[in-house]
Amino acid sequence: GWRPGFKYFNAYTALTGTVLCGVVMFLLNPYYALATVSISLFFYVYVAIYDPDVSWGGAFHSRAIYKTYRGLLNLALTDKGQGANEGLDWRPSFLVITFGKKYSLTNYVETLRKSYSLIFACS
């Protein structure tokens, strides 16, 4: 985790840094700064009002998935080094983002991958 190692770290130095960052943003380009603040404020108000019921998962579960993926990638890389033709056994991974309960895109990617590569799906 992140732990502040700065000797004089407290809420006032963080607030001072935030205010200075905002001032520099508006001095450099006020239009982009206003657009950025507006978009950020919109997302903040949206989440505060609607409070979407989303399970983001835990850090341990995320780390387990990451380690599994890295292990599979390392296995695939070491498998290629044993005299196999690198052009024929390349297996791409797919990211499928669907909205609603339509799984036709997932089925399409399933036929593309031919049971050899990974599919990351979210909806």
PDB file of C-alpha atoms in Angstrom:
ATOM      1  CA  GLY A   1       0.000   0.000   0.000  1.00  0.00           C
ATOM      2  CA  TRP A   2       0.933   3.642  -0.301  1.00  0.00           C
ATOM      3  CA  ARG A   3       2.299   5.195   2.828  1.00  0.00           C
ATOM      4  CA  PRO A   4       3.334   8.830   2.860  1.00  0.00           C
ATOM      5  CA  GLY A   5       7.052   8.942   3.508  1.00  0.00           C
ATOM      6  CA  PHE A   6       7.314  12.726   3.327  1.00  0.00           C
ATOM      7  CA  LYS A   7       8.287  14.057   6.723  1.00  0.00           C
ATOM      8  CA  TYR A   8       5.825  16.960   6.681  1.00  0.00           C
ATOM      9  CA  PHE A   9       2.904  15.136   5.086  1.00  0.00           C
ATOM     10  CA  ASN A  10      -0.515  16.072   6.448  1.00  0.00           C
ATOM     11  CA  ALA A  11      -3.922  17.127   5.152  1.00  0.00           C
ATOM     12  CA  TYR A  12      -2.827  20.742   4.677  1.00  0.00           C
ATOM     13  CA  THR A  13       0.102  19.892   2.384  1.00  0.00           C
ATOM     14  CA  ALA A  14      -2.209  17.637   0.338  1.00  0.00           C
ATOM     15  CA  LEU A  15      -4.788  20.422   0.092  1.00  0.00           C
ATOM     16  CA  THR A  16      -2.097  22.929  -0.894  1.00  0.00           C
ATOM     17  CA  GLY A  17      -0.864  20.595  -3.651  1.00  0.00           C
ATOM     18  CA  THR A  18      -4.401  20.093  -4.927  1.00  0.00           C
ATOM     19  CA  VAL A  19      -5.129  23.812  -5.042  1.00  0.00           C
ATOM     20  CA  LEU A  20      -1.811  24.572  -6.765  1.00  0.00           C
ATOM     21  CA  CYS A  21      -2.483  21.858  -9.339  1.00  0.00           C
ATOM     22  CA  GLY A  22      -5.902  23.353 -10.070  1.00  0.00           C
ATOM     23  CA  VAL A  23      -4.446  26.847 -10.398  1.00  0.00           C
ATOM     24  CA  VAL A  24      -1.754  25.641 -12.819  1.00  0.00           C
ATOM     25  CA  MET A  25      -4.382  23.773 -14.845  1.00  0.00           C
ATOM     26  CA  PHE A  26      -6.469  26.911 -15.265  1.00  0.00           C
ATOM     27  CA  LEU A  27      -3.410  29.052 -16.036  1.00  0.00           C
ATOM     28  CA  LEU A  28      -2.216  26.690 -18.781  1.00  0.00           C
ATOM     29  CA  ASN A  29      -5.512  26.159 -20.577  1.00  0.00           C
ATOM     30  CA  PRO A  30      -8.756  27.299 -18.959  1.00  0.00           C
ATOM     31  CA  TYR A  31     -11.012  25.562 -21.509  1.00  0.00           C
ATOM     32  CA  TYR A  32      -9.500  22.123 -21.006  1.00  0.00           C
ATOM     33  CA  ALA A  33      -9.341  22.656 -17.259  1.00  0.00           C
ATOM     34  CA  LEU A  34     -13.026  23.605 -17.154  1.00  0.00           C
ATOM     35  CA  ALA A  35     -13.935  20.587 -19.281  1.00  0.00           C
ATOM     36  CA  THR A  36     -11.909  18.295 -17.016  1.00  0.00           C
ATOM     37  CA  VAL A  37     -13.456  19.664 -13.836  1.00  0.00           C
ATOM     38  CA  SER A  38     -16.957  19.441 -15.361  1.00  0.00           C
ATOM     39  CA  ILE A  39     -16.542  15.808 -16.411  1.00  0.00           C
ATOM     40  CA  SER A  40     -15.067  14.873 -13.029  1.00  0.00           C
ATOM     41  CA  LEU A  41     -17.887  16.646 -11.208  1.00  0.00           C
ATOM     42  CA  PHE A  42     -20.467  14.903 -13.401  1.00  0.00           C
ATOM     43  CA  PHE A  43     -19.090  11.453 -12.559  1.00  0.00           C
ATOM     44  CA  TYR A  44     -18.843  12.321  -8.868  1.00  0.00           C
ATOM     45  CA  VAL A  45     -22.471  13.525  -8.723  1.00  0.00           C
ATOM     46  CA  TYR A  46     -23.663  10.519 -10.748  1.00  0.00           C
ATOM     47  CA  VAL A  47     -22.031   8.042  -8.376  1.00  0.00           C
ATOM     48  CA  ALA A  48     -23.170  10.006  -5.311  1.00  0.00           C
ATOM     49  CA  ILE A  49     -26.807  10.192  -6.453  1.00  0.00           C
ATOM     50  CA  TYR A  50     -27.392   6.834  -8.123  1.00  0.00           C
ATOM     51  CA  ASP A  51     -24.982   4.763  -6.025  1.00  0.00           C
ATOM     52  CA  PRO A  52     -24.679   1.878  -8.521  1.00  0.00           C
ATOM     53  CA  ASP A  53     -24.668  -1.562  -6.947  1.00  0.00           C
ATOM     54  CA  VAL A  54     -21.395  -2.850  -8.366  1.00  0.00           C
ATOM     55  CA  SER A  55     -19.106  -5.437  -6.875  1.00  0.00           C
ATOM     56  CA  TRP A  56     -15.596  -4.342  -7.779  1.00  0.00           C
ATOM     57  CA  GLY A  57     -14.009  -7.410  -6.210  1.00  0.00           C
ATOM     58  CA  GLY A  58     -11.265  -7.582  -3.678  1.00  0.00           C
ATOM     59  CA  ALA A  59      -7.550  -6.994  -3.939  1.00  0.00           C
ATOM     60  CA  PHE A  60      -6.687 -10.631  -3.182  1.00  0.00           C
ATOM     61  CA  HIS A  61      -8.982 -11.918  -5.927  1.00  0.00           C
ATOM     62  CA  SER A  62      -7.530  -9.404  -8.395  1.00  0.00           C
ATOM     63  CA  ARG A  63      -3.994 -10.415  -7.487  1.00  0.00           C
ATOM     64  CA  ALA A  64      -4.854 -14.111  -7.933  1.00  0.00           C
ATOM     65  CA  ILE A  65      -6.236 -13.461 -11.419  1.00  0.00           C
ATOM     66  CA  TYR A  66      -3.167 -11.400 -12.304  1.00  0.00           C
ATOM     67  CA  LYS A  67      -0.776 -14.109 -11.102  1.00  0.00           C
ATOM     68  CA  THR A  68      -2.702 -16.746 -13.037  1.00  0.00           C
ATOM     69  CA  TYR A  69      -2.576 -14.694 -16.216  1.00  0.00           C
ATOM     70  CA  ARG A  70       1.155 -13.996 -15.809  1.00  0.00           C
ATOM     71  CA  GLY A  71       1.771 -17.685 -15.174  1.00  0.00           C
ATOM     72  CA  LEU A  72      -0.092 -18.640 -18.337  1.00  0.00           C
ATOM     73  CA  LEU A  73       1.812 -16.042 -20.302  1.00  0.00           C
ATOM     74  CA  ASN A  74       5.154 -17.290 -18.967  1.00  0.00           C
ATOM     75  CA  LEU A  75       4.136 -20.843 -19.797  1.00  0.00           C
ATOM     76  CA  ALA A  76       3.247 -19.806 -23.342  1.00  0.00           C
ATOM     77  CA  LEU A  77       6.559 -17.975 -23.755  1.00  0.00           C
ATOM     78  CA  THR A  78       8.648 -20.887 -22.488  1.00  0.00           C
ATOM     79  CA  ASP A  79       6.633 -23.281 -24.662  1.00  0.00           C
ATOM     80  CA  LYS A  80       7.558 -21.270 -27.754  1.00  0.00           C
ATOM     81  CA  GLY A  81      11.248 -21.522 -27.029  1.00  0.00           C
ATOM     82  CA  GLN A  82      11.340 -25.287 -27.572  1.00  0.00           C
ATOM     83  CA  GLY A  83      11.640 -25.321 -31.359  1.00  0.00           C
ATOM     84  CA  ALA A  84       8.030 -24.582 -32.239  1.00  0.00           C
ATOM     85  CA  ASN A  85       7.232 -22.347 -35.170  1.00  0.00           C
ATOM     86  CA  GLU A  86       6.514 -18.973 -33.595  1.00  0.00           C
ATOM     87  CA  GLY A  87       4.137 -17.872 -36.339  1.00  0.00           C
ATOM     88  CA  LEU A  88       1.791 -20.822 -36.066  1.00  0.00           C
ATOM     89  CA  ASP A  89       1.207 -21.094 -32.329  1.00  0.00           C
ATOM     90  CA  TRP A  90       0.534 -17.462 -31.467  1.00  0.00           C
ATOM     91  CA  ARG A  91      -2.706 -17.260 -29.482  1.00  0.00           C
ATOM     92  CA  PRO A  92      -4.280 -13.844 -29.012  1.00  0.00           C
ATOM     93  CA  SER A  93      -6.336 -12.916 -25.990  1.00  0.00           C
ATOM     94  CA  PHE A  94      -9.714 -11.265 -26.426  1.00  0.00           C
ATOM     95  CA  LEU A  95     -11.477  -8.600 -24.386  1.00  0.00           C
ATOM     96  CA  VAL A  96     -15.256  -8.762 -24.821  1.00  0.00           C
ATOM     97  CA  ILE A  97     -17.407  -5.962 -23.422  1.00  0.00           C
ATOM     98  CA  THR A  98     -21.142  -6.572 -23.756  1.00  0.00           C
ATOM     99  CA  PHE A  99     -24.076  -4.469 -22.664  1.00  0.00           C
ATOM    100  CA  GLY A 100     -27.147  -6.254 -21.393  1.00  0.00           C
ATOM    101  CA  LYS A 101     -27.617  -9.997 -21.636  1.00  0.00           C
ATOM    102  CA  LYS A 102     -26.579 -10.456 -25.275  1.00  0.00           C
ATOM    103  CA  TYR A 103     -23.939 -13.143 -25.563  1.00  0.00           C
ATOM    104  CA  SER A 104     -23.673 -13.319 -29.359  1.00  0.00           C
ATOM    105  CA  LEU A 105     -20.363 -11.433 -29.308  1.00  0.00           C
ATOM    106  CA  THR A 106     -18.999 -13.828 -26.708  1.00  0.00           C
ATOM    107  CA  ASN A 107     -20.057 -16.789 -28.841  1.00  0.00           C
ATOM    108  CA  TYR A 108     -18.377 -15.229 -31.866  1.00  0.00           C
ATOM    109  CA  VAL A 109     -15.106 -14.771 -29.966  1.00  0.00           C
ATOM    110  CA  GLU A 110     -15.433 -18.333 -28.702  1.00  0.00           C
ATOM    111  CA  THR A 111     -15.344 -19.557 -32.304  1.00  0.00           C
ATOM    112  CA  LEU A 112     -12.390 -17.289 -33.114  1.00  0.00           C
ATOM    113  CA  ARG A 113     -10.214 -18.519 -30.291  1.00  0.00           C
ATOM    114  CA  LYS A 114     -10.800 -22.251 -31.006  1.00  0.00           C
ATOM    115  CA  SER A 115     -10.353 -23.111 -27.300  1.00  0.00           C
ATOM    116  CA  TYR A 116      -6.697 -22.071 -27.294  1.00  0.00           C
ATOM    117  CA  SER A 117      -6.562 -18.526 -25.958  1.00  0.00           C
ATOM    118  CA  LEU A 118      -8.015 -16.448 -23.136  1.00  0.00           C
ATOM    119  CA  ILE A 119     -11.248 -14.476 -23.163  1.00  0.00           C
ATOM    120  CA  PHE A 120     -11.782 -11.639 -20.727  1.00  0.00           C
ATOM    121  CA  ALA A 121     -15.488 -10.869 -20.687  1.00  0.00           C
ATOM    122  CA  CYS A 122     -17.388  -8.187 -18.810  1.00  0.00           C
ATOM    123  CA  SER A 123     -20.812  -6.681 -19.076  1.00  0.00           C
TER     124      SER A 123
END
